[in-house]
Amino acid sequence: MAHNRLTQLLDQYTSGYSLAQSFYTDPLIFEADWEHIWKKYWLFVGSTAEIPKPGNYFTYQAHHDSVIIIRGDQGEVHALYNTCRHRGSLVCLEERGHTSKLMCPYHQWVYNKDGSLFKARLMPGDFDKSAYGLHPVQVRVVEGLIFISLSSNPPDFDKVVQDFAPFVKPYKLDQAKVAYRKRYELRTNWKLIAENFRECYHCGPAHPEYCRAVIGANLTESAAQVLPERQQAWERKGLSVKGIDFENDSFHFAVRYPLRPGVESYSTNGKAVAIPMGDHTDFDAGVLGLVCYPNFWMDAVSDYVWTMRITATSASQCLVDLTWLVDSQAVEGQDYTIERLTDFWRITGEQDWKLCENNFKGIESSHYGPGPYAPVEADVAKFVDWYIDRLREGVSTAVAF
Ligand code: FES
Ligand SMILES: [Fe+2]
């Protein structure tokens, strides 16, 4: 029944138009999104800068699965299902912390950082500890960015590593400093955020600060004239400039674009808000934008990196976790202040959250129906096509969901 309904909805989809209401509001579709996309693809969880030392960990709630991400003794990153192999209790109850061993709070089974079972008190002498380690989660680290997949057979990630690594390397994210984190709980569907971040049709009216910083964001001018000269300058500095396009059979892209002349950073007055980050020696790197669907966005300027992790928690809700990273040597109060560092994205992000929440409310109307995308929204149409194709792929290989 559910399977038929989904198939029917997918059959009714018209490319070039926004999705039917159910795709945004129906709990059944939310489950399908998790089944065919979120549990299959690669999810950004955070950066290695958040767990600088062995034993540092954080947890990530991915629908029903809590995952522990912990730094091992050799600096490696482990991702483990947070469910005790005894009777299933959560092992880590905290969202982040530090521990030399992971101890289940229920009957105190103790696990090593790599998930292997270290001690199981009062179990018989012939109990085989090696068979009861925490289940591993697939994990990949790209120059300090940590991605996990809940699938045992996830899509190939090598291309993402290959494409992202040269762009991210100069920021030296592994040694970066987490300057600030902020969480938003939004009443919207995750796809409306993904769509919002794929067009600048709304930027002129909605984002005065963003338009002051980025050439072409208001769609009344173009960066094409300055781009070749900027790209040559970036190349001379050894920065990657060749964008990675989003294709229907991929799930990521990368782009570097210029700020307006004289604008040094994503900040409310155009001036730098921290010291140059990693290998950068000036404030002339433009903006590096990375996206990996379904949940990772990153914008990096010469002096800071901003990451956005989205988590779909229901059809009508999602969590947005923002993190600002600065150079390891940057000193708060001296080289940066939280207010100046975070102003730009707090203001711009909050403008977007409002748009996305209003979009969702309007879509709940009895009179909502798919509307046509403008030519400047071609990338949104591409994302929505990609999304529909992933569900189609999923239902064609699943018996039912
Ligand atoms: S459930 Fe973890 S030790 Fe019993
Ligand atoms: Fe926006």
Coordinates of C-alpha atoms and ligand atoms in Angstrom, one line a residue:
M1 CA 0.0 0.0 0.0
A2 CA 2.6 2.5 1.1
H3 CA 4.9 1.3 -1.6
N4 CA 2.1 1.8 -4.2
R5 CA 1.4 5.2 -3.0
L6 CA 5.0 6.2 -3.2
T7 CA 5.3 4.8 -6.7
Q8 CA 2.2 6.7 -7.7
L9 CA 3.6 10.0 -6.3
L10 CA 6.9 9.4 -8.2
D11 CA 5.0 8.7 -11.4
Q12 CA 3.1 12.0 -11.0
Y13 CA 6.3 14.1 -10.6
T14 CA 6.9 16.6 -13.3
S15 CA 10.5 17.8 -13.8
G16 CA 10.8 21.6 -13.7
Y17 CA 8.1 22.0 -11.1
S18 CA 8.4 22.0 -7.3
L19 CA 7.4 18.7 -5.6
A20 CA 3.9 17.6 -4.6
Q21 CA 2.9 18.4 -1.0
S22 CA 3.4 14.8 0.2
F23 CA 7.1 15.0 -0.5
Y24 CA 7.4 17.7 2.0
T25 CA 4.8 16.8 4.6
D26 CA 4.1 13.1 4.6
P27 CA 5.7 11.0 7.3
L28 CA 5.8 8.1 4.9
I29 CA 8.0 10.1 2.5
F30 CA 10.1 11.1 5.4
E31 CA 10.7 7.4 6.1
A32 CA 11.4 6.9 2.4
D33 CA 13.9 9.8 2.4
W34 CA 15.8 8.0 5.3
E35 CA 15.6 4.6 3.7
H36 CA 16.7 5.5 0.2
I37 CA 18.9 8.6 0.8
W38 CA 19.9 9.4 4.3
K39 CA 20.7 5.8 5.3
K40 CA 22.4 5.1 2.1
Y41 CA 24.5 8.1 1.2
W42 CA 27.2 9.8 3.2
L43 CA 26.4 12.0 6.1
F44 CA 28.6 14.8 7.4
V45 CA 28.9 14.6 11.2
G46 CA 31.6 17.1 12.1
S47 CA 35.3 17.8 11.8
T48 CA 38.3 16.2 13.4
A49 CA 39.0 19.6 15.0
E50 CA 36.1 18.8 17.3
I51 CA 37.9 15.7 18.6
P52 CA 41.6 16.8 18.6
K53 CA 42.8 14.2 21.2
P54 CA 42.5 10.4 21.5
G55 CA 39.3 9.8 23.5
N56 CA 37.5 12.9 22.4
Y57 CA 34.2 11.9 21.1
F58 CA 30.8 13.2 20.0
T59 CA 27.5 11.5 19.2
Y60 CA 25.3 12.0 16.2
Q61 CA 21.6 11.0 16.1
A62 CA 20.7 9.8 12.7
H63 CA 17.0 8.9 12.8
H64 CA 16.9 5.8 15.0
D65 CA 20.6 5.3 15.1
S66 CA 22.9 7.1 17.6
V67 CA 26.5 7.0 16.4
I68 CA 29.6 7.6 18.4
I69 CA 32.5 9.4 16.6
I70 CA 35.6 9.0 18.7
R71 CA 39.3 9.7 18.1
G72 CA 41.5 6.6 18.5
D73 CA 44.9 6.3 20.1
Q74 CA 46.8 6.7 16.8
G75 CA 44.7 9.8 15.8
E76 CA 42.4 7.7 13.6
V77 CA 38.6 8.3 13.7
H78 CA 36.2 5.6 14.7
A79 CA 32.4 5.6 14.1
L80 CA 30.4 3.1 16.2
Y81 CA 26.8 2.3 16.6
N82 CA 25.8 3.6 20.1
T83 CA 24.0 0.4 21.2
C84 CA 25.6 -1.8 23.8
R85 CA 26.2 -5.4 22.7
H86 CA 24.8 -6.7 26.0
R87 CA 21.2 -5.6 26.1
G88 CA 21.3 -2.6 23.9
S89 CA 21.5 0.5 26.1
L90 CA 23.0 3.6 24.7
V91 CA 26.7 3.5 25.7
C92 CA 27.4 7.3 25.4
L93 CA 24.8 9.5 26.9
E94 CA 26.5 12.8 26.3
E95 CA 26.6 14.7 23.1
R96 CA 30.3 15.2 23.4
G97 CA 33.1 14.5 25.9
H98 CA 36.4 12.7 26.6
T99 CA 37.0 9.2 27.8
S100 CA 39.7 6.6 27.8
K101 CA 37.2 3.8 27.5
L102 CA 33.5 3.7 26.7
M103 CA 31.5 2.3 29.5
C104 CA 27.9 1.3 29.2
P105 CA 25.9 2.9 32.1
Y106 CA 23.6 -0.1 32.5
H107 CA 25.7 -3.1 33.5
Q108 CA 29.1 -1.5 32.8
W109 CA 30.4 -3.4 29.9
V110 CA 33.5 -1.5 28.8
Y111 CA 34.6 -0.9 25.2
N112 CA 37.9 0.4 23.7
K113 CA 37.9 3.4 21.5
D114 CA 37.9 1.2 18.4
G115 CA 34.7 -0.4 19.7
S116 CA 36.2 -3.8 20.7
L117 CA 34.9 -5.1 24.0
F118 CA 37.5 -4.6 26.8
K119 CA 35.6 -6.0 29.8
A120 CA 32.3 -7.6 30.6
R121 CA 31.9 -8.0 34.3
L122 CA 30.6 -11.3 35.8
M123 CA 30.3 -12.9 32.4
P124 CA 31.4 -16.6 32.3
G125 CA 35.1 -17.4 31.8
D126 CA 34.5 -18.8 28.3
F127 CA 32.6 -15.7 27.1
D128 CA 34.0 -14.7 23.8
K129 CA 34.6 -10.9 24.1
S130 CA 35.8 -10.6 20.5
A131 CA 32.3 -11.4 19.2
Y132 CA 30.7 -8.5 21.1
G133 CA 32.4 -5.3 20.0
L134 CA 30.3 -2.2 19.2
H135 CA 29.1 -2.4 15.6
P136 CA 31.3 -0.2 13.3
V137 CA 29.8 2.5 11.1
Q138 CA 31.5 3.3 7.8
V139 CA 33.5 6.4 8.1
R140 CA 35.7 8.5 5.8
V141 CA 37.7 11.6 6.7
V142 CA 38.5 14.2 4.0
E143 CA 41.1 16.6 5.1
G144 CA 39.4 16.9 8.5
L145 CA 35.8 16.6 7.4
I146 CA 34.2 13.4 8.8
F147 CA 31.5 11.6 6.9
I148 CA 29.7 8.4 7.9
S149 CA 27.4 6.1 6.1
L150 CA 24.8 3.8 7.7
S151 CA 24.8 1.6 4.7
S152 CA 26.9 -1.5 4.5
N153 CA 27.3 -0.8 0.8
P154 CA 27.3 2.9 0.4
P155 CA 27.9 4.8 -2.9
D156 CA 31.6 5.2 -3.8
F157 CA 33.1 8.0 -1.8
D158 CA 36.6 8.1 -3.4
K159 CA 35.5 10.6 -6.0
V160 CA 34.3 13.0 -3.3
V161 CA 37.6 12.6 -1.4
Q162 CA 39.5 13.2 -4.6
D163 CA 37.5 16.3 -5.5
F164 CA 37.2 17.9 -2.1
A165 CA 40.7 17.2 -0.8
P166 CA 42.7 19.8 -2.8
F167 CA 40.1 22.4 -2.0
V168 CA 40.0 21.8 1.7
K169 CA 43.7 21.1 2.3
P170 CA 44.9 24.7 2.6
Y171 CA 42.5 25.4 5.5
K172 CA 44.3 22.8 7.6
L173 CA 41.0 21.8 9.2
D174 CA 42.5 19.0 11.3
Q175 CA 44.4 21.5 13.3
A176 CA 41.7 24.2 13.2
K177 CA 40.0 25.6 16.3
V178 CA 36.3 25.3 16.8
A179 CA 35.4 28.9 17.6
Y180 CA 31.6 28.6 17.8
R181 CA 28.7 26.3 17.4
K182 CA 25.0 27.1 17.0
R183 CA 22.0 24.8 16.6
Y184 CA 18.7 25.7 15.1
E185 CA 15.5 23.6 15.3
L186 CA 13.5 24.5 12.3
R187 CA 9.9 23.7 11.4
T188 CA 10.5 22.8 7.8
N189 CA 11.3 19.9 5.5
W190 CA 15.0 19.3 4.9
K191 CA 14.6 19.5 1.1
L192 CA 13.4 23.1 1.4
I193 CA 16.7 24.1 2.9
A194 CA 18.6 22.1 0.2
E195 CA 16.5 23.9 -2.4
N196 CA 16.9 27.3 -0.8
F197 CA 20.7 26.9 -0.9
R198 CA 20.6 26.1 -4.7
E199 CA 19.3 29.4 -6.0
C200 CA 19.9 33.1 -5.6
Y201 CA 16.5 34.1 -7.0
H202 CA 15.7 35.1 -3.4
C203 CA 19.0 36.6 -2.6
G204 CA 18.4 40.2 -3.9
P205 CA 15.3 40.8 -1.8
A206 CA 16.2 38.6 1.2
H207 CA 20.0 38.9 1.7
P208 CA 21.3 42.5 1.6
E209 CA 24.4 41.5 3.6
Y210 CA 25.2 38.6 1.3
C211 CA 24.6 40.7 -1.8
R212 CA 27.0 43.3 -0.5
A213 CA 29.7 40.7 -0.3
V214 CA 29.2 38.5 -3.4
I215 CA 29.2 39.8 -7.0
G216 CA 26.2 38.5 -8.9
A217 CA 24.2 37.3 -5.9
N218 CA 21.5 39.9 -6.7
L219 CA 21.3 38.5 -10.3
T220 CA 21.5 42.1 -11.7
E221 CA 25.3 41.8 -12.4
S222 CA 27.7 39.0 -13.1
A223 CA 31.1 37.9 -11.8
A224 CA 32.1 36.7 -15.3
Q225 CA 34.2 39.7 -16.0
V226 CA 36.4 39.5 -12.9
L227 CA 36.5 35.7 -12.7
P228 CA 39.3 34.8 -15.1
E229 CA 41.7 37.3 -13.4
R230 CA 40.7 36.1 -9.9
Q231 CA 41.1 32.5 -10.9
Q232 CA 44.6 33.1 -12.2
A233 CA 45.5 34.9 -9.0
W234 CA 44.2 31.9 -6.9
E235 CA 46.0 29.4 -9.1
R236 CA 49.3 31.3 -8.6
K237 CA 48.8 30.8 -4.9
G238 CA 48.2 27.1 -5.4
L239 CA 44.5 27.2 -4.6
S240 CA 42.1 24.9 -6.5
V241 CA 39.9 26.8 -8.9
K242 CA 38.3 24.3 -11.2
G243 CA 34.8 23.7 -9.9
I244 CA 33.3 20.2 -9.5
D245 CA 29.9 20.0 -11.2
F246 CA 26.9 18.3 -9.6
E247 CA 25.7 15.5 -11.8
N248 CA 22.7 13.3 -11.5
D249 CA 24.9 10.2 -10.8
S250 CA 27.0 12.1 -8.2
F251 CA 26.0 13.7 -4.9
H252 CA 28.5 16.5 -4.3
F253 CA 29.9 19.6 -5.9
A254 CA 32.5 22.3 -5.3
V255 CA 32.9 25.9 -6.4
R256 CA 35.2 28.8 -5.7
Y257 CA 33.8 32.3 -6.4
P258 CA 35.0 35.8 -5.9
L259 CA 34.0 38.3 -3.3
R260 CA 33.5 41.9 -4.4
P261 CA 36.7 43.9 -4.8
G262 CA 37.9 45.1 -1.4
V263 CA 35.7 42.6 0.5
E264 CA 38.0 40.3 2.5
S265 CA 35.6 38.0 4.2
Y266 CA 32.0 37.0 4.8
S267 CA 31.5 39.7 7.4
T268 CA 29.0 42.5 7.9
N269 CA 31.5 45.2 7.0
G270 CA 33.5 43.3 4.4
K271 CA 36.7 43.3 6.6
A272 CA 38.5 40.2 7.8
V273 CA 37.1 38.8 11.1
A274 CA 40.1 36.5 12.0
I275 CA 43.7 35.8 10.9
P276 CA 44.3 34.0 7.6
M277 CA 43.5 30.3 8.1
G278 CA 45.9 27.4 7.6
D279 CA 48.1 28.0 4.5
H280 CA 46.5 31.3 3.5
T281 CA 48.6 34.3 3.9
D282 CA 46.1 37.0 2.9
F283 CA 42.4 37.6 2.6
D284 CA 42.1 37.0 -1.1
A285 CA 40.9 33.4 -1.5
G286 CA 37.3 34.3 -2.4
V287 CA 34.7 31.8 -1.2
L288 CA 35.0 28.1 -1.4
G289 CA 31.6 26.3 -1.4
L290 CA 31.3 22.6 -0.9
V291 CA 28.1 20.5 -0.8
C292 CA 27.6 16.8 -0.3
Y293 CA 24.0 15.6 -0.3
P294 CA 21.9 15.1 1.7
N295 CA 23.3 17.0 4.7
F296 CA 26.6 18.9 4.2
W297 CA 27.3 22.5 3.2
M298 CA 30.5 24.4 3.8
D299 CA 31.6 27.9 2.9
A300 CA 35.2 28.9 3.5
V301 CA 36.7 32.3 3.2
S302 CA 40.4 33.2 3.8
D303 CA 39.9 33.6 7.6
Y304 CA 37.3 31.1 8.6
V305 CA 35.4 27.9 7.6
W306 CA 31.6 27.6 8.2
T307 CA 30.0 24.2 8.1
M308 CA 26.4 23.3 8.1
R309 CA 25.1 19.9 9.1
I310 CA 21.4 19.3 8.5
T311 CA 19.5 16.4 10.2
A312 CA 16.0 15.6 9.1
T313 CA 14.2 14.6 12.3
S314 CA 10.6 14.4 10.9
A315 CA 8.8 15.5 7.7
S316 CA 8.2 18.9 9.3
Q317 CA 11.4 19.3 11.3
C318 CA 15.1 19.4 11.0
L319 CA 18.1 20.4 13.0
V320 CA 20.7 22.7 11.6
D321 CA 24.1 22.6 13.3
L322 CA 26.5 25.4 12.3
T323 CA 30.1 25.4 13.2
W324 CA 32.7 28.2 12.7
L325 CA 36.3 27.1 12.5
V326 CA 39.3 29.4 12.7
D327 CA 43.1 29.0 12.5
S328 CA 44.7 27.0 15.3
Q329 CA 46.7 30.1 16.3
A330 CA 43.8 32.5 16.4
V331 CA 43.1 33.9 19.9
E332 CA 39.6 34.9 20.9
G333 CA 39.4 38.6 21.9
Q334 CA 42.7 39.3 20.1
D335 CA 42.4 37.9 16.6
Y336 CA 38.6 37.4 16.5
T337 CA 35.4 38.0 18.5
I338 CA 32.5 35.5 18.3
E339 CA 30.2 38.3 17.4
R340 CA 32.1 39.6 14.4
L341 CA 33.0 36.1 13.3
T342 CA 29.5 34.8 13.4
D343 CA 27.4 37.9 12.5
F344 CA 27.4 37.3 8.7
W345 CA 26.2 33.8 8.7
R346 CA 23.9 34.2 11.7
I347 CA 22.1 37.1 9.9
T348 CA 22.1 35.4 6.5
G349 CA 21.2 32.0 7.9
E350 CA 18.3 33.3 9.9
Q351 CA 17.0 35.1 6.8
D352 CA 17.0 31.7 5.1
W353 CA 15.5 29.8 8.0
K354 CA 12.5 32.2 8.0
L355 CA 12.1 31.7 4.2
C356 CA 12.3 27.9 4.6
E357 CA 9.8 27.8 7.5
N358 CA 7.4 30.1 5.6
N359 CA 7.8 28.0 2.5
F360 CA 6.8 24.9 4.6
K361 CA 3.8 26.6 6.1
G362 CA 2.6 27.6 2.7
I363 CA 3.1 24.1 1.3
E364 CA 0.8 22.8 4.1
S365 CA -2.1 24.8 2.6
S366 CA -5.0 22.9 1.0
H367 CA -4.3 25.0 -2.1
Y368 CA -0.6 24.3 -2.6
G369 CA 0.4 22.6 -5.8
P370 CA 3.7 22.3 -7.6
G371 CA 4.8 25.6 -9.2
P372 CA 7.3 26.2 -12.1
Y373 CA 10.9 26.9 -11.5
A374 CA 12.4 30.1 -13.1
P375 CA 15.4 29.6 -15.4
V376 CA 17.6 31.0 -12.6
E377 CA 16.4 28.1 -10.4
A378 CA 17.8 25.4 -12.8
D379 CA 20.0 24.1 -10.0
V380 CA 17.0 23.6 -7.8
A381 CA 15.3 21.6 -10.5
K382 CA 18.4 19.6 -10.9
F383 CA 18.5 18.8 -7.2
V384 CA 14.8 17.8 -7.1
D385 CA 15.3 15.6 -10.2
W386 CA 18.2 14.0 -8.4
Y387 CA 16.1 13.5 -5.3
I388 CA 13.2 11.9 -7.3
D389 CA 15.7 9.6 -9.1
R390 CA 17.2 8.4 -5.8
L391 CA 13.7 7.5 -4.5
R392 CA 12.9 5.8 -7.8
E393 CA 16.1 3.8 -7.6
G394 CA 15.3 2.9 -4.0
V395 CA 11.7 1.7 -4.7
S396 CA 12.8 -0.3 -7.7
T397 CA 15.3 -2.2 -5.7
A398 CA 13.3 -2.5 -2.5
V399 CA 10.4 -5.0 -2.1
A400 CA 8.6 -2.4 0.0
F401 CA 9.5 0.2 2.5
Ligands
FES1 S1 23.1 -3.0 28.3 FE1 25.2 -2.3 28.3 S2 26.1 -3.4 29.9 FE2 24.1 -4.1 29.9
FE2 FE 19.5 32.3 1.1

